[in-house]
Coordinates of C-alpha atoms and ligand atoms in Angstrom, one line a residue:
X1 CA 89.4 -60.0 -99.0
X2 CA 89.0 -57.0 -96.8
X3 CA 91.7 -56.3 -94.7
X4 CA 90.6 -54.7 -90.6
X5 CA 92.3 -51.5 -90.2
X6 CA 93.5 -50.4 -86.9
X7 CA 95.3 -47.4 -85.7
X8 CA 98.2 -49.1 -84.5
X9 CA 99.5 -49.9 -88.7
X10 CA 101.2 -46.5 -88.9
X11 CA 99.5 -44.0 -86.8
X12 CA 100.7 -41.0 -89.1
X13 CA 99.9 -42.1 -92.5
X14 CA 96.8 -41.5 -94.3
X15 CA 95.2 -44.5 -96.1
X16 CA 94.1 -43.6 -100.1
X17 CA 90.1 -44.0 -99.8
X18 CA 88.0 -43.2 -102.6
X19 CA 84.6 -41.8 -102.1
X20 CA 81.8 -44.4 -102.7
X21 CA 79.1 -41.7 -102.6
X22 CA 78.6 -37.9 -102.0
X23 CA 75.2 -36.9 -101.1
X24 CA 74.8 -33.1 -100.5
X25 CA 72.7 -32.7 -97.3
X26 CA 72.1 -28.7 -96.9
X27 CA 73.4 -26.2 -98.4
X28 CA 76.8 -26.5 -96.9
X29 CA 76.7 -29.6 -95.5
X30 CA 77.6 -32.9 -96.9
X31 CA 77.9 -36.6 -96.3
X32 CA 80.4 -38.6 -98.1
X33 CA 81.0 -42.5 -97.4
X34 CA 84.6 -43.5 -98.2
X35 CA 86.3 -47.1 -99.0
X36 CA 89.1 -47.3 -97.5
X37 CA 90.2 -50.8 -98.3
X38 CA 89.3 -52.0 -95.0
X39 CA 86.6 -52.2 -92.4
X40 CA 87.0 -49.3 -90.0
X41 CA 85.8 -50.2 -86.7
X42 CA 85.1 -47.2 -84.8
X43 CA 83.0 -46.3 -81.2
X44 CA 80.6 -43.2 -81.4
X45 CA 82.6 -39.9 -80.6
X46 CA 85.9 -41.2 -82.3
X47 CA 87.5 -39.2 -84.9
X48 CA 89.5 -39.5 -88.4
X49 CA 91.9 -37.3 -90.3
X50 CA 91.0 -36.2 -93.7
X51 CA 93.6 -34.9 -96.1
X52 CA 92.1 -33.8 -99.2
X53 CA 95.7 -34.1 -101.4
X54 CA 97.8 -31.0 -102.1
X55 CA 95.6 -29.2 -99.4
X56 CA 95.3 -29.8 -96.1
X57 CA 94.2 -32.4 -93.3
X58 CA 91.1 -31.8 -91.3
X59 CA 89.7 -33.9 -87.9
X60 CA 86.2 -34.8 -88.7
X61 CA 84.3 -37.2 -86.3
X62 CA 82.8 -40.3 -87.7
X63 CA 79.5 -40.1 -88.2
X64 CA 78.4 -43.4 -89.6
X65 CA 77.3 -46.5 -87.7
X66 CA 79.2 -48.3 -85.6
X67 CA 77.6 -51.5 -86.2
X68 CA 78.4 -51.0 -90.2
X69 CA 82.1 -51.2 -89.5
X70 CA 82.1 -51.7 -93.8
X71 CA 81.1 -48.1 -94.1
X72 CA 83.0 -45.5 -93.3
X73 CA 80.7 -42.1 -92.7
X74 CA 81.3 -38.3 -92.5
X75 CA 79.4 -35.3 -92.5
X76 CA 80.6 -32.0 -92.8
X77 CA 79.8 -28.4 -93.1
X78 CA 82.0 -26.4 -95.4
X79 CA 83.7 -23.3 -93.4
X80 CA 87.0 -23.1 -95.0
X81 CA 89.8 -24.3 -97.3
X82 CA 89.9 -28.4 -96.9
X83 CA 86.1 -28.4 -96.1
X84 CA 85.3 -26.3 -99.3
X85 CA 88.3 -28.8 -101.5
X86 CA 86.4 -31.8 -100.3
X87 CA 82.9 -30.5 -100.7
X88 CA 83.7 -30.2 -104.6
X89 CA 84.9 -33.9 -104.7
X90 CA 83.0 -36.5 -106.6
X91 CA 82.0 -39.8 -106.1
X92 CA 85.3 -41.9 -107.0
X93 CA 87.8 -39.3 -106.3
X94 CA 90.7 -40.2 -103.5
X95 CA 91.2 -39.0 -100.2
X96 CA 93.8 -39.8 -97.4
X97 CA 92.0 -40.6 -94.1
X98 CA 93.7 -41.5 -90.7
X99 CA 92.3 -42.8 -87.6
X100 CA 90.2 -43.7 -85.5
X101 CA 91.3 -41.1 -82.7
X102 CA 90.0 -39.8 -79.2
X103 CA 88.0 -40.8 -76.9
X104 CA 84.9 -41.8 -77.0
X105 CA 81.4 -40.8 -75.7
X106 CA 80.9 -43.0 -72.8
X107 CA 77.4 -44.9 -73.0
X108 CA 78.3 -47.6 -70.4
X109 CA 77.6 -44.2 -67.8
X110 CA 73.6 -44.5 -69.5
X111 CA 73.1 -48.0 -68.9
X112 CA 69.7 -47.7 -67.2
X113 CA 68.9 -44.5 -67.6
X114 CA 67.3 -41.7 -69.1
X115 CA 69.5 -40.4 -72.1
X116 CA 69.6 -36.8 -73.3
X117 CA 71.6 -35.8 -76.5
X118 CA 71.7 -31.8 -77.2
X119 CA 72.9 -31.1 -80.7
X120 CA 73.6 -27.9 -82.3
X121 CA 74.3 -27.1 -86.1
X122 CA 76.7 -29.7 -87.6
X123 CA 77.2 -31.3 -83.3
X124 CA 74.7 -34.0 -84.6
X125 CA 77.4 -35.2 -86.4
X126 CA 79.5 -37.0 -84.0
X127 CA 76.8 -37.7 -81.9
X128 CA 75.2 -39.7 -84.9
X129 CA 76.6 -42.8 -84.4
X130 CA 75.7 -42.6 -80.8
X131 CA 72.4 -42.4 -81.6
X132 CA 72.3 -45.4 -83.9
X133 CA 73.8 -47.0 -80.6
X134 CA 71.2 -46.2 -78.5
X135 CA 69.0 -46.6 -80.8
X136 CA 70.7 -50.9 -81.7
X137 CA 70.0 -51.1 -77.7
X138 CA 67.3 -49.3 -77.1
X139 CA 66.0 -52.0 -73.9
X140 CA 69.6 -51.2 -72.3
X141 CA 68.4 -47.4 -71.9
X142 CA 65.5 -45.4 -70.1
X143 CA 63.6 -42.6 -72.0
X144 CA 65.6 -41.0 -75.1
X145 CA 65.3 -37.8 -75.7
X146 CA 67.4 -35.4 -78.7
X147 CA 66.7 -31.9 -78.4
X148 CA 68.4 -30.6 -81.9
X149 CA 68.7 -26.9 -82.6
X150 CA 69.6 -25.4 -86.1
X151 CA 69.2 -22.4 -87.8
X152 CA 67.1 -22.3 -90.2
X153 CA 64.3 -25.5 -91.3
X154 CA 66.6 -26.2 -94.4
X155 CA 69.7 -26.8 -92.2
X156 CA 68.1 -29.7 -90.5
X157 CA 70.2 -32.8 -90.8
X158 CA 69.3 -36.8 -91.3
X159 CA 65.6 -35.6 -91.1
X160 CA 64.9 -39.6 -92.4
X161 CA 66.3 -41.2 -89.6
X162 CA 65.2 -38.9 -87.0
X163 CA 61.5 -40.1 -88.1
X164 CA 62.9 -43.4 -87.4
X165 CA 64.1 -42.9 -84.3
X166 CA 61.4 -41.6 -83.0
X167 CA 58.4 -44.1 -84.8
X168 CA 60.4 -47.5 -84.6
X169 CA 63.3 -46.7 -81.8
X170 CA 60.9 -44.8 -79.4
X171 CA 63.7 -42.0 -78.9
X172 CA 61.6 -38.3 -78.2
X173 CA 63.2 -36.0 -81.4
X174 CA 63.0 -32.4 -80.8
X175 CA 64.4 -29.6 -83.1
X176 CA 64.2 -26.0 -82.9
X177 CA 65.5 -23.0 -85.3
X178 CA 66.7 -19.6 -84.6
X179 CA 64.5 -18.5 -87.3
X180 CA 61.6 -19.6 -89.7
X181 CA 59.1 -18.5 -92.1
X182 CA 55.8 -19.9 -91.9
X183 CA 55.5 -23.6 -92.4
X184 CA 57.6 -24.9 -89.7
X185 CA 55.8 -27.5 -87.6
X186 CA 58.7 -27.3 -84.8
X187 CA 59.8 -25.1 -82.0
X188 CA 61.4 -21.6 -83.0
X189 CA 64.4 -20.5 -80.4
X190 CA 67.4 -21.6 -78.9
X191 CA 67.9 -25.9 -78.0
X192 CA 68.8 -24.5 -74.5
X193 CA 64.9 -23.3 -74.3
X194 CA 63.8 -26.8 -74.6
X195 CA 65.0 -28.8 -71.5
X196 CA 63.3 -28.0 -68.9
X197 CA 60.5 -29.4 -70.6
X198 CA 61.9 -32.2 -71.9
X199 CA 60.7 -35.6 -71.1
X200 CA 63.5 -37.5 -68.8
X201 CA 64.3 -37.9 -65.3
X202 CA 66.8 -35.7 -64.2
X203 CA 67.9 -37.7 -61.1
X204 CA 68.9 -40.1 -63.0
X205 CA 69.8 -39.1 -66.4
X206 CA 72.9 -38.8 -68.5
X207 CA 73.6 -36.2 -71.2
X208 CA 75.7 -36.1 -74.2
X209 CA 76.0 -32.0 -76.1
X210 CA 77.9 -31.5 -79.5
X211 CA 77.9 -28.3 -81.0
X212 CA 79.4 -24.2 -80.8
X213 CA 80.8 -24.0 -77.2
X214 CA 78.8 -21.0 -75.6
X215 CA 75.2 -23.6 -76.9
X216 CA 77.6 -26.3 -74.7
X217 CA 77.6 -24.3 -72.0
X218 CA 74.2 -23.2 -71.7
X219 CA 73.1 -26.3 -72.1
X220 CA 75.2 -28.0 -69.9
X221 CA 74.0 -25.0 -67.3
X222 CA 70.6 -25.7 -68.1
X223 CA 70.8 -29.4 -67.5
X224 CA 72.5 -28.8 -64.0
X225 CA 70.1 -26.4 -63.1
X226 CA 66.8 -29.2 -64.1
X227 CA 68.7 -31.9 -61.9
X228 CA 71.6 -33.6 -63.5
X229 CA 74.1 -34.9 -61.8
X230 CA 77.9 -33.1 -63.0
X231 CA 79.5 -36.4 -63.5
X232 CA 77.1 -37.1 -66.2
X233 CA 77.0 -34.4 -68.4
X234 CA 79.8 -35.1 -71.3
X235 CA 80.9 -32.7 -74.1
X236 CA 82.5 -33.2 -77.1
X237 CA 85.6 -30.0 -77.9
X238 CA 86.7 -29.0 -81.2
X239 CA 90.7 -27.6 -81.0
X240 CA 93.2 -27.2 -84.3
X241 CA 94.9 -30.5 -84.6
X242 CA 97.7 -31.5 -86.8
X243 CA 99.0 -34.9 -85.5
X244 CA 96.3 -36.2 -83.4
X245 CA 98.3 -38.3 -81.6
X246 CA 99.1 -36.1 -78.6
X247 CA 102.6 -35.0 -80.1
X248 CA 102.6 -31.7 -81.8
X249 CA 100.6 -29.7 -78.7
X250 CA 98.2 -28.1 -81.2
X251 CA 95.0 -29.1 -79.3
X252 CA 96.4 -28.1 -76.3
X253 CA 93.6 -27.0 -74.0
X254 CA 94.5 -26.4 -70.3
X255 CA 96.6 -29.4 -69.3
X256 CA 94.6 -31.9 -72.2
X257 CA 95.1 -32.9 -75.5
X258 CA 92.0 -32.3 -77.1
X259 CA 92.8 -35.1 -79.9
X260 CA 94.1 -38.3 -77.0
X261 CA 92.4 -36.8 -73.6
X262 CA 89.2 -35.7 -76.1
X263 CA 87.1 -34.9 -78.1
X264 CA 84.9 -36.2 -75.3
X265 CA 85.1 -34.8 -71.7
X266 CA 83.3 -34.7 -68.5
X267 CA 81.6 -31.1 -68.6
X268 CA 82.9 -30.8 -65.1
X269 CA 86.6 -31.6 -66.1
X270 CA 86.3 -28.2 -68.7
X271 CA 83.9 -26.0 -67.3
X272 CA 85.8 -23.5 -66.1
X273 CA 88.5 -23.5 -69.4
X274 CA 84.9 -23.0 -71.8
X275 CA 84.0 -20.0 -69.6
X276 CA 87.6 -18.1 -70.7
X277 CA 86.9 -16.2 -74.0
X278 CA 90.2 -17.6 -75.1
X279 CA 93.5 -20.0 -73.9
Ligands
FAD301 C1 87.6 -33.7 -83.1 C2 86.9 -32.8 -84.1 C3 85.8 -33.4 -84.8 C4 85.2 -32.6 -85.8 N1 84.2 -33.1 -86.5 C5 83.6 -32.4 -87.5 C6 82.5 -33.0 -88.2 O1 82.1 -34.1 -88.0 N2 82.0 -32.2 -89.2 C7 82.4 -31.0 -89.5 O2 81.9 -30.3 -90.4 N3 83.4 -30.4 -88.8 C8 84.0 -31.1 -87.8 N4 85.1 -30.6 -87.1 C9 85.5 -29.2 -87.5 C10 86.5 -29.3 -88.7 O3 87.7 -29.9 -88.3 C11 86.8 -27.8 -89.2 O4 85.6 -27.3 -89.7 C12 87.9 -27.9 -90.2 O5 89.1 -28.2 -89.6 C13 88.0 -26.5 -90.9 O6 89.0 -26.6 -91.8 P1 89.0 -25.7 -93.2 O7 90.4 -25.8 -93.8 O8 87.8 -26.0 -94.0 O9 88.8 -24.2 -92.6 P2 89.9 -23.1 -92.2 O10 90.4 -22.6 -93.5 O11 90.8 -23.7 -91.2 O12 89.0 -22.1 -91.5 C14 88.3 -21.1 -92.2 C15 87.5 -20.2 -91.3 O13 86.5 -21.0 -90.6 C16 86.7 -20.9 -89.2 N5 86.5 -22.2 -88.7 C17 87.3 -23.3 -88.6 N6 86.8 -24.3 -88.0 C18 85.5 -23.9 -87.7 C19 84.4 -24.6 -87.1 N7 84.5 -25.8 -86.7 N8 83.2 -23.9 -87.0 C20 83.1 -22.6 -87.4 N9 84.1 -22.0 -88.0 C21 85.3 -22.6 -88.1 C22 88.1 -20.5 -89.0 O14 88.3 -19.7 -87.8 C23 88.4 -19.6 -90.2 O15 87.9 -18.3 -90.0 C24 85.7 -31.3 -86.1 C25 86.8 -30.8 -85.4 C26 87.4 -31.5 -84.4 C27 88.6 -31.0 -83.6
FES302 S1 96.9 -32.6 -82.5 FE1 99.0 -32.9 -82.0 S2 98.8 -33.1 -79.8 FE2 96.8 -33.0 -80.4

C-alpha cells in the first residue's frame, strides 16, 4: 500500500527515493521523477530538499503536477557540485529528498482574471505545476498568457506541453531567445520586450515571474508600468538554504526566511531588497 507523506513525520530527515526515470532535457538541464515510497502531495511553488548521498543537499522546487500527487517531478539545470552528482545519476539509483516547503504561489488571487506567468531559463520550473493548474481549471481563469525567455532555441524547456497548452488549454505561449541562428520561428530578445504586447487585461490581471532576479525585476517593472496592480505581481526568490525550516538563518533575506516566508512573495513586499546588489 502507499503510504501519504507529509512534512510534519520528521521535518529534517530525507526520505530514500530512487529515481524512476531520468530524461535529459537540454544540455544541462534534466528531469528526474523519483519514488519516494509515498504520494507527495504538493501545491505549485512548494519546494523539496535533495541530498544526493556523501555530497550535498540542494532546494529544488517541484515541478511536477499537482494533480499527480503519485509522481514526484524535478527539473534542474546543472551549475555546481550536487546539481552536476545528480545529473550523472541513473534511473534506479537513491536519493534523500525532504519536503514539501515554502509557500506557495497564490492562484486563489487569479480567480477571474487574466493570468500572466514570465519565466526565465530554468524559472519555468517551479512555475510548471502552476501551469498544469491553470491549465486543470482553465474556466476558473480569464486569458493565459506565458511569456518564456531562454537563451538559446535548444534551451527551451517542456516544448510538448507548451503545444498543449496552447492547442487544447487555450493558454497564449510565447518564448523568446537572447540569441539564434536562422530557423527560429519565435521572438529574438529579452521576455521583458514582450509585455506590452501581450494579450491580457492589465486592470485586472495577476502575474506570476520565476527566473535570475535583475529579469524579475524588469519584468515586474514592466508589468507595473502596462497596468498591474502591485498587490498582484508575485515572485518566486532563490537564497542558500540548509534547513529549510526557518532555523539555521541561511535564507535570510531582509527580515524573511526565504525557505518559511518564501520562495513566493508579493513583488511589493521585496522590491526594494532585489534593487541592493547584495544583503
Ligand atoms: C527555493 C528554491 C528552489 C529552486 N528550484 C530550482 C529548480 O527547480 N531547478 C534548479 O535547477 N534549481 C533550483 N534552485 C537552485 C538550486 O538550488 C541551485 O542551483 C543549487 O543549490 C546549486 O547547488 P550546486 O551544489 O550544484 O552548486 P554550487 O556548487 O553551490 O554552486 C556552484 C556555482 O554556481 C553558482 N550558483 C549556485 N546556484 C545558482 C543558481 N541558482 N543559478 C546560477 N548559478 C548558481 C554558485 O554561485 C557557484 O558559483 C532552487 C533554489 C531555491 C532556493
Ligand atoms: S534555510 Fe534555514 S532558515 Fe531558511
Amino acid at each position: 500500500m502507499i503510504s501519504r507523506h507529509t512534512t510534519s513525520d520528521a521535518p529534517m530527515l530525507p526520505r530514500p527515493s530512487r529515481i524512476r526515470s531520468m530524461i535529459r532535457d537540454t544540455h544541462d538541464t534534466f528531469t528526474m521523477e523519483l519514488d519516494p515510497g509515498a504520494t507527495w502531495a504538493f501545491e505549485p511553488g512548494q519546494f523539496n530538499m535533495l541530498y544526493v548521498f556523501g555530497v550535498g543537499e540542494v532546494p529544488l522546487s517541484i515541478s511536477g503536477d499537482p494533480g499527480q500527487p503519485h509522481q514526484l517531478v524535478h527539473t534542474t539545470r546543472v551549475v555546481g557540485t550536487v546539481t552536476k552528482a545528480m545529473g550523472a545519476l541513473r534511473r534506479g539509483a537513491c536519493i534523500g529528498v525532504r519536503g514539501p516547503y515554502g509557500r506557495p504561489w497564490p492562484l486563489e488571487v487569479a480567480l477571474g482574471r487574466d493570468v500572466v506567468v514570465v519565466a526565465g531559463g530554468i524559472g519555468l520550473a517551479p512555475l510548471r505545476p502552476l501551469l498544469h493548474n491553470l491549465a486543470a481549471r482553465r474556466a476558473a481563469f480569464g486569458r493565459v498568457v506565458l511569456l518564456y525567455g531562454t537563451r538559446m532555441p535548444e534551451d527551451v524547456l517542456f516544448r510538448r506541453e507548451m503545444e498543449r497548452w496552447r492547442e487544447e488549454h487555450d493558454i497564449a505561449c510565447s518564448v523568446t531567445v537572447d540569441r539564434a541562428i536562422g530557423g527560429w520561428p519565435g521572438y529574438v530578445g529579452v521576455v521583458t520586450a514582450l509585455i506590452p504586447r501581450a494579450p491580457f487585461d492589465a486592470s485586472n490581471a495577476v502575474a506570476y515571474l520565476c527566473g535570475p532576479e535583475i529579469m524579475m525585476r524588469f519584468s515586474a517593472e514592466a508589468l507595473r508600468k502596462r497596468g498591474i496592480a502591485a498587490e498582484r505581481v508575485f515572485v518566486s526568490l532563490e537564497r542558500n538554504m540548509k534547513c529549510a525550516i526557518g532555523h539555521c538563518g541561511h535564507c535570510q533575506f531582509g527580515a524573511a526566511f526565504v525557505c518559511k516566508d518564501g520562495p513566493v512573495f508579493p513583488y511589493e513586499r521585496v522590491k526594494r531588497l532585489l534593487e541592493l546588489r547584495e544583503i
